[in-house]
């Protein structure tokens, strides 16, 4: 086996994206947690709808497992309503974001 010599790396050409980030002022990109918190602050109804949907689903499945059919049906209907609320909150958030950019 022949030993290959290491290739010369031109850092100025290979790391242009770092210069671009420094020029635009975003040297440190937003972390996942920061992005999530920003999105929650922009549209707080979506996480509320997601929690309501998950709660109704969990409680409905629990009642289905224990044999309480009436409550299970009510919770599945509540889940559908909560999902509708979540979708409506998403649409309102998108429209509000779109209107802010104009």
mmCIF file of N, CA and C in Angstrom:
data_model
loop_
_atom_site.group_PDB
_atom_site.id
_atom_site.type_symbol
_atom_site.label_atom_id
_atom_site.label_comp_id
_atom_site.label_asym_id
_atom_site.label_seq_id
_atom_site.Cartn_x
_atom_site.Cartn_y
_atom_site.Cartn_z
ATOM 1 N N UNK A 1 0.833 -1.174 0.000
ATOM 2 C CA UNK A 1 0.000 0.000 0.000
ATOM 3 C C UNK A 1 0.878 1.238 0.000
ATOM 4 N N UNK A 2 0.541 2.125 -0.880
ATOM 5 C CA UNK A 2 1.294 3.371 -0.969
ATOM 6 C C UNK A 2 0.662 4.395 -0.048
ATOM 7 N N UNK A 3 1.466 5.112 0.647
ATOM 8 C CA UNK A 3 0.981 6.142 1.563
ATOM 9 C C UNK A 3 0.665 7.403 0.769
ATOM 10 N N UNK A 4 -0.526 7.926 0.951
ATOM 11 C CA UNK A 4 -0.928 9.142 0.250
ATOM 12 C C UNK A 4 -0.607 10.345 1.123
ATOM 13 N N UNK A 5 -0.152 11.383 0.501
ATOM 14 C CA UNK A 5 0.116 12.602 1.265
ATOM 15 C C UNK A 5 -1.195 13.330 1.501
ATOM 16 N N UNK A 6 -1.323 14.010 2.641
ATOM 17 C CA UNK A 6 -2.574 14.719 2.929
ATOM 18 C C UNK A 6 -2.799 15.844 1.925
ATOM 19 N N UNK A 7 -4.052 16.034 1.573
ATOM 20 C CA UNK A 7 -4.398 17.084 0.620
ATOM 21 C C UNK A 7 -4.362 18.430 1.311
ATOM 22 N N UNK A 8 -3.961 19.421 0.544
ATOM 23 C CA UNK A 8 -3.933 20.783 1.081
ATOM 24 C C UNK A 8 -5.360 21.332 1.082
ATOM 25 N N UNK A 9 -5.776 21.855 2.210
ATOM 26 C CA UNK A 9 -7.120 22.420 2.348
ATOM 27 C C UNK A 9 -6.997 23.932 2.417
ATOM 28 N N UNK A 10 -7.684 24.602 1.522
ATOM 29 C CA UNK A 10 -7.703 26.062 1.526
ATOM 30 C C UNK A 10 -8.862 26.507 2.391
ATOM 31 N N UNK A 11 -8.579 26.959 3.610
ATOM 32 C CA UNK A 11 -9.626 27.315 4.559
ATOM 33 C C UNK A 11 -10.449 28.502 4.099
ATOM 34 N N UNK A 12 -9.855 29.410 3.353
ATOM 35 C CA UNK A 12 -10.607 30.581 2.902
ATOM 36 C C UNK A 12 -11.729 30.192 1.951
ATOM 37 N N UNK A 13 -11.513 29.184 1.107
ATOM 38 C CA UNK A 13 -12.550 28.757 0.172
ATOM 39 C C UNK A 13 -13.526 27.779 0.817
ATOM 40 N N UNK A 14 -13.038 26.905 1.663
ATOM 41 C CA UNK A 14 -13.870 25.854 2.230
ATOM 42 C C UNK A 14 -14.802 26.349 3.327
ATOM 43 N N UNK A 15 -14.486 27.442 3.945
ATOM 44 C CA UNK A 15 -15.289 27.915 5.065
ATOM 45 C C UNK A 15 -15.943 29.267 4.772
ATOM 46 N N UNK A 16 -16.354 29.467 3.533
ATOM 47 C CA UNK A 16 -17.029 30.712 3.168
ATOM 48 C C UNK A 16 -18.344 30.892 3.919
ATOM 49 N N UNK A 17 -18.991 29.792 4.255
ATOM 50 C CA UNK A 17 -20.278 29.882 4.959
ATOM 51 C C UNK A 17 -20.102 30.520 6.331
ATOM 52 N N UNK A 18 -18.927 30.361 6.954
ATOM 53 C CA UNK A 18 -18.681 30.996 8.254
ATOM 54 C C UNK A 18 -18.603 32.505 8.073
ATOM 55 N N UNK A 19 -17.912 32.944 7.026
ATOM 56 C CA UNK A 19 -17.835 34.380 6.751
ATOM 57 C C UNK A 19 -19.222 34.953 6.496
ATOM 58 N N UNK A 20 -20.037 34.220 5.770
ATOM 59 C CA UNK A 20 -21.390 34.676 5.469
ATOM 60 C C UNK A 20 -22.201 34.843 6.745
ATOM 61 N N UNK A 21 -22.109 33.887 7.657
ATOM 62 C CA UNK A 21 -22.838 33.994 8.926
ATOM 63 C C UNK A 21 -22.345 35.173 9.748
ATOM 64 N N UNK A 22 -21.042 35.399 9.757
ATOM 65 C CA UNK A 22 -20.493 36.523 10.518
ATOM 66 C C UNK A 22 -20.945 37.854 9.923
ATOM 67 N N UNK A 23 -21.016 37.934 8.605
ATOM 68 C CA UNK A 23 -21.446 39.159 7.948
ATOM 69 C C UNK A 23 -22.919 39.447 8.187
ATOM 70 N N UNK A 24 -23.735 38.417 8.241
ATOM 71 C CA UNK A 24 -25.170 38.614 8.453
ATOM 72 C C UNK A 24 -25.526 38.767 9.925
ATOM 73 N N UNK A 25 -24.571 38.559 10.812
ATOM 74 C CA UNK A 25 -24.833 38.760 12.236
ATOM 75 C C UNK A 25 -25.356 37.537 12.944
ATOM 76 N N UNK A 26 -25.404 36.405 12.296
ATOM 77 C CA UNK A 26 -25.899 35.195 12.934
ATOM 78 C C UNK A 26 -24.758 34.190 13.079
ATOM 79 N N UNK A 27 -23.753 34.571 13.848
ATOM 80 C CA UNK A 27 -22.595 33.700 14.036
ATOM 81 C C UNK A 27 -22.990 32.438 14.797
ATOM 82 N N UNK A 28 -23.955 32.558 15.691
ATOM 83 C CA UNK A 28 -24.422 31.406 16.447
ATOM 84 C C UNK A 28 -25.871 31.143 16.077
ATOM 85 N N UNK A 29 -26.146 30.041 15.395
ATOM 86 C CA UNK A 29 -27.524 29.761 14.997
ATOM 87 C C UNK A 29 -28.407 29.465 16.209
ATOM 88 N N UNK A 30 -29.675 29.614 15.994
ATOM 89 C CA UNK A 30 -30.672 29.382 17.035
ATOM 90 C C UNK A 30 -30.683 27.903 17.417
ATOM 91 N N UNK A 31 -30.659 27.617 18.723
ATOM 92 C CA UNK A 31 -30.718 26.229 19.163
ATOM 93 C C UNK A 31 -32.148 25.718 19.031
ATOM 94 N N UNK A 32 -32.314 24.422 19.149
ATOM 95 C CA UNK A 32 -33.647 23.825 19.045
ATOM 96 C C UNK A 32 -34.560 24.340 20.141
ATOM 97 N N UNK A 33 -34.046 24.442 21.355
ATOM 98 C CA UNK A 33 -34.854 24.932 22.471
ATOM 99 C C UNK A 33 -35.264 26.385 22.256
ATOM 100 N N UNK A 34 -34.334 27.214 21.782
ATOM 101 C CA UNK A 34 -34.653 28.617 21.523
ATOM 102 C C UNK A 34 -35.700 28.754 20.427
ATOM 103 N N UNK A 35 -35.581 27.924 19.388
ATOM 104 C CA UNK A 35 -36.550 27.967 18.300
ATOM 105 C C UNK A 35 -37.933 27.546 18.786
ATOM 106 N N UNK A 36 -37.976 26.484 19.614
ATOM 107 C CA UNK A 36 -39.251 26.020 20.144
ATOM 108 C C UNK A 36 -39.902 27.102 21.007
ATOM 109 N N UNK A 37 -39.120 27.747 21.867
ATOM 110 C CA UNK A 37 -39.676 28.791 22.733
ATOM 111 C C UNK A 37 -40.167 29.982 21.902
ATOM 112 N N UNK A 38 -39.444 30.334 20.846
ATOM 113 C CA UNK A 38 -39.871 31.435 19.983
ATOM 114 C C UNK A 38 -41.189 31.094 19.289
ATOM 115 N N UNK A 39 -41.304 29.863 18.801
ATOM 116 C CA UNK A 39 -42.532 29.446 18.124
ATOM 117 C C UNK A 39 -43.719 29.414 19.086
ATOM 118 N N UNK A 40 -43.478 28.968 20.331
ATOM 119 C CA UNK A 40 -44.555 28.939 21.324
ATOM 120 C C UNK A 40 -45.017 30.353 21.648
ATOM 121 N N UNK A 41 -44.070 31.287 21.761
ATOM 122 C CA UNK A 41 -44.437 32.681 22.043
ATOM 123 C C UNK A 41 -45.184 33.311 20.879
ATOM 124 N N UNK A 42 -44.829 32.927 19.640
ATOM 125 C CA UNK A 42 -45.507 33.464 18.469
ATOM 126 C C UNK A 42 -46.946 32.976 18.369
ATOM 127 N N UNK A 43 -47.192 31.722 18.724
ATOM 128 C CA UNK A 43 -48.538 31.155 18.609
ATOM 129 C C UNK A 43 -48.784 30.203 19.775
ATOM 130 N N UNK A 44 -49.171 30.723 20.947
ATOM 131 C CA UNK A 44 -49.322 29.878 22.134
ATOM 132 C C UNK A 44 -50.531 28.939 22.103
ATOM 133 N N UNK A 45 -51.456 29.136 21.179
ATOM 134 C CA UNK A 45 -52.645 28.281 21.133
ATOM 135 C C UNK A 45 -52.342 26.893 20.585
ATOM 136 N N UNK A 46 -51.313 26.763 19.753
ATOM 137 C CA UNK A 46 -50.991 25.458 19.170
ATOM 138 C C UNK A 46 -50.554 24.458 20.246
ATOM 139 N N UNK A 47 -49.614 24.800 21.141
ATOM 140 C CA UNK A 47 -49.259 23.830 22.185
ATOM 141 C C UNK A 47 -50.425 23.498 23.111
ATOM 142 N N UNK A 48 -51.282 24.481 23.359
ATOM 143 C CA UNK A 48 -52.466 24.221 24.194
ATOM 144 C C UNK A 48 -53.360 23.197 23.502
ATOM 145 N N UNK A 49 -53.578 23.365 22.196
ATOM 146 C CA UNK A 49 -54.384 22.412 21.436
ATOM 147 C C UNK A 49 -53.761 21.033 21.395
ATOM 148 N N UNK A 50 -52.434 20.987 21.262
ATOM 149 C CA UNK A 50 -51.742 19.690 21.244
ATOM 150 C C UNK A 50 -51.885 18.977 22.584
ATOM 151 N N UNK A 51 -51.746 19.723 23.670
ATOM 152 C CA UNK A 51 -51.916 19.118 25.004
ATOM 153 C C UNK A 51 -53.350 18.637 25.213
ATOM 154 N N UNK A 52 -54.319 19.428 24.762
ATOM 155 C CA UNK A 52 -55.718 19.024 24.900
ATOM 156 C C UNK A 52 -56.000 17.762 24.083
ATOM 157 N N UNK A 53 -55.446 17.702 22.877
ATOM 158 C CA UNK A 53 -55.630 16.517 22.027
ATOM 159 C C UNK A 53 -55.019 15.279 22.674
ATOM 160 N N UNK A 54 -53.789 15.417 23.155
ATOM 161 C CA UNK A 54 -53.114 14.282 23.781
ATOM 162 C C UNK A 54 -53.831 13.837 25.053
ATOM 163 N N UNK A 55 -54.324 14.799 25.833
ATOM 164 C CA UNK A 55 -55.038 14.457 27.065
ATOM 165 C C UNK A 55 -56.327 13.706 26.772
ATOM 166 N N UNK A 56 -57.096 14.224 25.800
ATOM 167 C CA UNK A 56 -58.359 13.570 25.450
ATOM 168 C C UNK A 56 -58.099 12.165 24.903
ATOM 169 N N UNK A 57 -57.064 12.019 24.093
ATOM 170 C CA UNK A 57 -56.738 10.712 23.547
ATOM 171 C C UNK A 57 -56.330 9.747 24.657
ATOM 172 N N UNK A 58 -55.451 10.193 25.533
ATOM 173 C CA UNK A 58 -54.990 9.328 26.628
ATOM 174 C C UNK A 58 -56.120 8.916 27.553
ATOM 175 N N UNK A 59 -56.948 9.887 27.937
ATOM 176 C CA UNK A 59 -58.059 9.582 28.834
ATOM 177 C C UNK A 59 -59.085 8.688 28.140
ATOM 178 N N UNK A 60 -59.298 8.926 26.838
ATOM 179 C CA UNK A 60 -60.222 8.081 26.082
ATOM 180 C C UNK A 60 -59.734 6.649 25.958
ATOM 181 N N UNK A 61 -58.441 6.483 25.700
ATOM 182 C CA UNK A 61 -57.881 5.130 25.612
ATOM 183 C C UNK A 61 -57.916 4.426 26.969
ATOM 184 N N UNK A 62 -57.675 5.170 28.035
ATOM 185 C CA UNK A 62 -57.752 4.593 29.375
ATOM 186 C C UNK A 62 -59.163 4.088 29.651
ATOM 187 N N UNK A 63 -60.167 4.900 29.319
ATOM 188 C CA UNK A 63 -61.548 4.489 29.536
ATOM 189 C C UNK A 63 -61.954 3.331 28.629
ATOM 190 N N UNK A 64 -61.428 3.297 27.430
ATOM 191 C CA UNK A 64 -61.689 2.173 26.538
ATOM 192 C C UNK A 64 -61.124 0.891 27.139
ATOM 193 N N UNK A 65 -59.937 0.998 27.695
ATOM 194 C CA UNK A 65 -59.275 -0.178 28.298
ATOM 195 C C UNK A 65 -60.033 -0.668 29.533
ATOM 196 N N UNK A 66 -60.571 0.265 30.319
ATOM 197 C CA UNK A 66 -61.281 -0.126 31.541
ATOM 198 C C UNK A 66 -62.732 -0.516 31.269
ATOM 199 N N UNK A 67 -63.205 -0.329 30.036
ATOM 200 C CA UNK A 67 -64.557 -0.764 29.697
ATOM 201 C C UNK A 67 -65.619 0.309 29.826
ATOM 202 N N UNK A 68 -65.253 1.526 30.092
ATOM 203 C CA UNK A 68 -66.211 2.623 30.213
ATOM 204 C C UNK A 68 -66.452 3.197 28.813
ATOM 205 N N UNK A 69 -67.376 2.582 28.083
ATOM 206 C CA UNK A 69 -67.601 2.930 26.681
ATOM 207 C C UNK A 69 -68.136 4.342 26.503
ATOM 208 N N UNK A 70 -69.024 4.754 27.361
ATOM 209 C CA UNK A 70 -69.643 6.078 27.218
ATOM 210 C C UNK A 70 -68.591 7.175 27.340
ATOM 211 N N UNK A 71 -67.759 7.096 28.369
ATOM 212 C CA UNK A 71 -66.724 8.108 28.567
ATOM 213 C C UNK A 71 -65.668 8.025 27.459
ATOM 214 N N UNK A 72 -65.363 6.814 27.017
ATOM 215 C CA UNK A 72 -64.402 6.642 25.936
ATOM 216 C C UNK A 72 -64.887 7.347 24.665
ATOM 217 N N UNK A 73 -66.160 7.180 24.331
ATOM 218 C CA UNK A 73 -66.732 7.850 23.160
ATOM 219 C C UNK A 73 -66.703 9.365 23.323
ATOM 220 N N UNK A 74 -67.030 9.841 24.512
ATOM 221 C CA UNK A 74 -67.010 11.287 24.758
ATOM 222 C C UNK A 74 -65.589 11.847 24.596
ATOM 223 N N UNK A 75 -64.600 11.122 25.070
ATOM 224 C CA UNK A 75 -63.221 11.588 24.967
ATOM 225 C C UNK A 75 -62.718 11.551 23.526
ATOM 226 N N UNK A 76 -63.155 10.566 22.747
ATOM 227 C CA UNK A 76 -62.757 10.525 21.342
ATOM 228 C C UNK A 76 -63.381 11.693 20.576
ATOM 229 N N UNK A 77 -64.604 12.065 20.938
ATOM 230 C CA UNK A 77 -65.227 13.243 20.331
ATOM 231 C C UNK A 77 -64.526 14.520 20.775
ATOM 232 N N UNK A 78 -64.123 14.556 22.034
ATOM 233 C CA UNK A 78 -63.359 15.705 22.534
ATOM 234 C C UNK A 78 -62.014 15.808 21.820
ATOM 235 N N UNK A 79 -61.430 14.670 21.514
ATOM 236 C CA UNK A 79 -60.152 14.662 20.780
ATOM 237 C C UNK A 79 -60.314 15.279 19.402
ATOM 238 N N UNK A 80 -61.402 14.941 18.720
ATOM 239 C CA UNK A 80 -61.654 15.505 17.395
ATOM 240 C C UNK A 80 -61.822 17.019 17.484
ATOM 241 N N UNK A 81 -62.540 17.477 18.489
ATOM 242 C CA UNK A 81 -62.731 18.924 18.681
ATOM 243 C C UNK A 81 -61.391 19.593 18.970
ATOM 244 N N UNK A 82 -60.582 18.966 19.818
ATOM 245 C CA UNK A 82 -59.268 19.526 20.153
ATOM 246 C C UNK A 82 -58.361 19.556 18.923
ATOM 247 N N UNK A 83 -58.436 18.532 18.084
ATOM 248 C CA UNK A 83 -57.643 18.530 16.855
ATOM 249 C C UNK A 83 -58.086 19.656 15.925
ATOM 250 N N UNK A 84 -59.379 19.863 15.835
ATOM 251 C CA UNK A 84 -59.899 20.969 15.024
ATOM 252 C C UNK A 84 -59.418 22.311 15.546
ATOM 253 N N UNK A 85 -59.409 22.467 16.864
ATOM 254 C CA UNK A 85 -58.910 23.693 17.484
ATOM 255 C C UNK A 85 -57.433 23.901 17.145
ATOM 256 N N UNK A 86 -56.655 22.823 17.202
ATOM 257 C CA UNK A 86 -55.218 22.909 16.912
ATOM 258 C C UNK A 86 -54.981 23.309 15.460
ATOM 259 N N UNK A 87 -55.708 22.702 14.540
ATOM 260 C CA UNK A 87 -55.557 23.044 13.120
ATOM 261 C C UNK A 87 -55.961 24.498 12.882
ATOM 262 N N UNK A 88 -57.053 24.928 13.502
ATOM 263 C CA UNK A 88 -57.480 26.318 13.356
ATOM 264 C C UNK A 88 -56.417 27.274 13.918
ATOM 265 N N UNK A 89 -55.818 26.922 15.052
ATOM 266 C CA UNK A 89 -54.769 27.756 15.640
ATOM 267 C C UNK A 89 -53.558 27.827 14.716
ATOM 268 N N UNK A 90 -53.213 26.707 14.080
ATOM 269 C CA UNK A 90 -52.103 26.708 13.119
ATOM 270 C C UNK A 90 -52.389 27.636 11.942
ATOM 271 N N UNK A 91 -53.599 27.553 11.410
ATOM 272 C CA UNK A 91 -53.959 28.380 10.261
ATOM 273 C C UNK A 91 -53.940 29.854 10.645
ATOM 274 N N UNK A 92 -54.500 30.190 11.799
ATOM 275 C CA UNK A 92 -54.496 31.582 12.255
ATOM 276 C C UNK A 92 -53.062 32.066 12.460
ATOM 277 N N UNK A 93 -52.205 31.230 13.025
ATOM 278 C CA UNK A 93 -50.803 31.607 13.227
ATOM 279 C C UNK A 93 -50.078 31.851 11.914
ATOM 280 N N UNK A 94 -50.324 31.008 10.920
ATOM 281 C CA UNK A 94 -49.695 31.186 9.611
ATOM 282 C C UNK A 94 -50.179 32.479 8.963
ATOM 283 N N UNK A 95 -51.470 32.747 9.033
ATOM 284 C CA UNK A 95 -52.022 33.972 8.447
ATOM 285 C C UNK A 95 -51.448 35.200 9.150
ATOM 286 N N UNK A 96 -51.362 35.157 10.465
ATOM 287 C CA UNK A 96 -50.812 36.296 11.218
ATOM 288 C C UNK A 96 -49.340 36.515 10.866
ATOM 289 N N UNK A 97 -48.573 35.450 10.742
ATOM 290 C CA UNK A 97 -47.164 35.558 10.373
ATOM 291 C C UNK A 97 -47.024 36.120 8.963
ATOM 292 N N UNK A 98 -47.870 35.674 8.061
ATOM 293 C CA UNK A 98 -47.835 36.152 6.685
ATOM 294 C C UNK A 98 -48.167 37.645 6.632
ATOM 295 N N UNK A 99 -49.149 38.086 7.421
ATOM 296 C CA UNK A 99 -49.537 39.493 7.439
ATOM 297 C C UNK A 99 -48.468 40.377 8.077
ATOM 298 N N UNK A 100 -47.694 39.850 9.013
ATOM 299 C CA UNK A 100 -46.618 40.634 9.634
ATOM 300 C C UNK A 100 -45.503 40.945 8.657
ATOM 301 N N UNK A 101 -45.249 40.039 7.717
ATOM 302 C CA UNK A 101 -44.153 40.220 6.760
ATOM 303 C C UNK A 101 -44.459 41.292 5.734
ATOM 304 N N UNK A 102 -45.724 41.597 5.493
ATOM 305 C CA UNK A 102 -46.092 42.619 4.491
ATOM 306 C C UNK A 102 -45.892 44.010 4.995
#
